[in-house]
Amino acid sequence: MKKKKFAAFLTALAVGLSGAVTADAMLSEDEQKAAYIEKAVREALEAETETDIEGNVESDNETVADTEAVTESQMEETTETEEVSEAETETETETQSETEAVSEEEQTENAESQTEKIMVAIDASHQGADADMTEEEPEGPGSETMIKGFSEGISGTATGLEENELNLEVATKLKDVLEERGYEVFMTREDADTQLSEVERAELVNASDAQILISLHANGGDDSSERGACAQAPSYENPYITDTDLVKKSNALGDIVLQAYCDKTGLTDKGLYNIDSRAQINWSKIPVIVLEMGFMSNTEDDTYMAEDTNQQKMAEGIADGIDLYFGRS
């Protein structure tokens, strides 16, 4: 009885599923049971496979979606990175431009410093014998000590060249060299006829726009073996110059010009001396030196200084020192 009921159940199930009695209904109960089980297993497997496929598809879709989301996120990050990179590049470019602008500005300032107009006063000391050599003037501003305002100078032992002539020849060459280098030049005298005392020379320079004063001299002495060049500048104890900065700059100018002069000419460097008894130094309101270019009482120095080519070297050496003093070398 149980077998028949099972067979009837299978027949009814078959009808319910297909709406008609299939050939399976004509099979024996055992065959129908086996067929049902086989079909149920097959359908279960197919259903599971479909589920897996759908799941895989969904999973794949989710993976694709996730991948797309990640890709979009990565693209957004890339875009942001590119934007940041572009911003950084723009910032770097702006910074570089600013740096270049500063550099150009500094170069311009340096160039302007190199081409800035500087006036140098050159005094070709002494004058001809026509001046009144007895005239006196105060040693310094407010001083009661009187000294001679004029002196004829000396002449070369070997050459007979007058000092006032030598000084003017070198001063004229120095003027040309300095002007070629971009300086402006103020000359206290440009000929042999000008008659000026030391105080008058200093006051003329003070009234100009000159920034330094160099007075050219030649030395002399009883010892004919003594030779070489030296410079003179005020001391810090100078009673007429209370501006210590002026004294400092004068001494620096003397050191620098003397060394450059001797380097160029090969003449002996006899050093810098502090002199507080020269009216031209004491009356000066700008850095001032007296350059004793060599000993006219010495045959070698006298002969050297009288030659035109050597005078050109002397002028160039002084100009080199002026360049160094103003930081133009």
CSV table of N, CA, C and O in Angstrom, one decimal, residues 100-117 326-328:
chain,number,residue,atom,x,y,z
A,100,GLU,N,64.7,85.0,-8.8
A,100,GLU,CA,65.4,85.6,-9.9
A,100,GLU,C,65.2,87.1,-9.9
A,100,GLU,O,66.2,87.8,-10.3
A,101,ALA,N,64.0,87.6,-9.5
A,101,ALA,CA,63.8,89.0,-9.4
A,101,ALA,C,64.8,89.7,-8.4
A,101,ALA,O,65.4,90.7,-8.7
A,102,VAL,N,64.9,89.0,-7.2
A,102,VAL,CA,65.8,89.5,-6.2
A,102,VAL,C,67.2,89.5,-6.7
A,102,VAL,O,68.0,90.5,-6.5
A,103,SER,N,67.6,88.4,-7.4
A,103,SER,CA,68.9,88.2,-7.9
A,103,SER,C,69.2,89.4,-8.9
A,103,SER,O,70.3,90.0,-8.9
A,104,GLU,N,68.2,89.6,-9.8
A,104,GLU,CA,68.4,90.7,-10.8
A,104,GLU,C,68.5,92.0,-10.1
A,104,GLU,O,69.3,92.9,-10.5
A,105,GLU,N,67.7,92.2,-9.0
A,105,GLU,CA,67.8,93.4,-8.3
A,105,GLU,C,69.1,93.6,-7.7
A,105,GLU,O,69.7,94.7,-7.7
A,106,GLU,N,69.7,92.5,-7.0
A,106,GLU,CA,71.0,92.6,-6.4
A,106,GLU,C,72.1,92.9,-7.5
A,106,GLU,O,73.0,93.7,-7.3
A,107,GLN,N,71.9,92.2,-8.7
A,107,GLN,CA,72.9,92.5,-9.7
A,107,GLN,C,72.8,93.9,-10.2
A,107,GLN,O,73.8,94.6,-10.5
A,108,THR,N,71.6,94.5,-10.3
A,108,THR,CA,71.4,95.8,-10.7
A,108,THR,C,72.0,96.8,-9.7
A,108,THR,O,72.7,97.7,-10.0
A,109,GLU,N,71.8,96.5,-8.3
A,109,GLU,CA,72.4,97.3,-7.3
A,109,GLU,C,73.9,97.3,-7.4
A,109,GLU,O,74.6,98.3,-7.2
A,110,ASN,N,74.5,96.0,-7.6
A,110,ASN,CA,75.9,95.9,-7.7
A,110,ASN,C,76.4,96.7,-8.9
A,110,ASN,O,77.5,97.3,-8.9
A,111,ALA,N,75.7,96.6,-10.0
A,111,ALA,CA,76.1,97.3,-11.2
A,111,ALA,C,76.0,98.8,-11.0
A,111,ALA,O,76.9,99.5,-11.4
A,112,GLU,N,75.0,99.2,-10.3
A,112,GLU,CA,74.8,100.7,-10.0
A,112,GLU,C,76.0,101.1,-9.1
A,112,GLU,O,76.5,102.2,-9.3
A,113,SER,N,76.4,100.2,-8.2
A,113,SER,CA,77.5,100.5,-7.3
A,113,SER,C,78.8,100.7,-8.0
A,113,SER,O,79.6,101.6,-7.7
A,114,GLN,N,78.9,99.8,-9.1
A,114,GLN,CA,80.1,99.9,-9.9
A,114,GLN,C,80.2,101.1,-10.8
A,114,GLN,O,81.2,101.6,-11.1
A,115,THR,N,79.0,101.6,-11.1
A,115,THR,CA,78.9,102.8,-12.1
A,115,THR,C,78.6,104.1,-11.3
A,115,THR,O,78.5,105.1,-12.0
A,116,GLU,N,78.4,104.0,-10.0
A,116,GLU,CA,78.1,105.2,-9.3
A,116,GLU,C,79.2,106.3,-9.4
A,116,GLU,O,80.3,106.0,-9.4
A,117,LYS,N,78.7,107.5,-9.6
A,117,LYS,CA,79.7,108.6,-9.9
A,117,LYS,C,80.4,108.9,-8.6
A,117,LYS,O,79.8,109.2,-7.5
A,326,PHE,N,87.3,102.1,-2.9
A,326,PHE,CA,85.9,102.2,-3.2
A,326,PHE,C,85.2,100.9,-3.5
A,326,PHE,O,84.0,100.8,-3.9
A,327,GLY,N,86.0,99.8,-3.4
A,327,GLY,CA,85.4,98.4,-3.7
A,327,GLY,C,85.1,98.2,-5.1
A,327,GLY,O,84.1,97.5,-5.5
A,328,ARG,N,85.8,98.8,-6.0
A,328,ARG,CA,85.5,98.6,-7.5
A,328,ARG,C,86.5,97.7,-8.2
A,328,ARG,O,86.4,97.5,-9.4
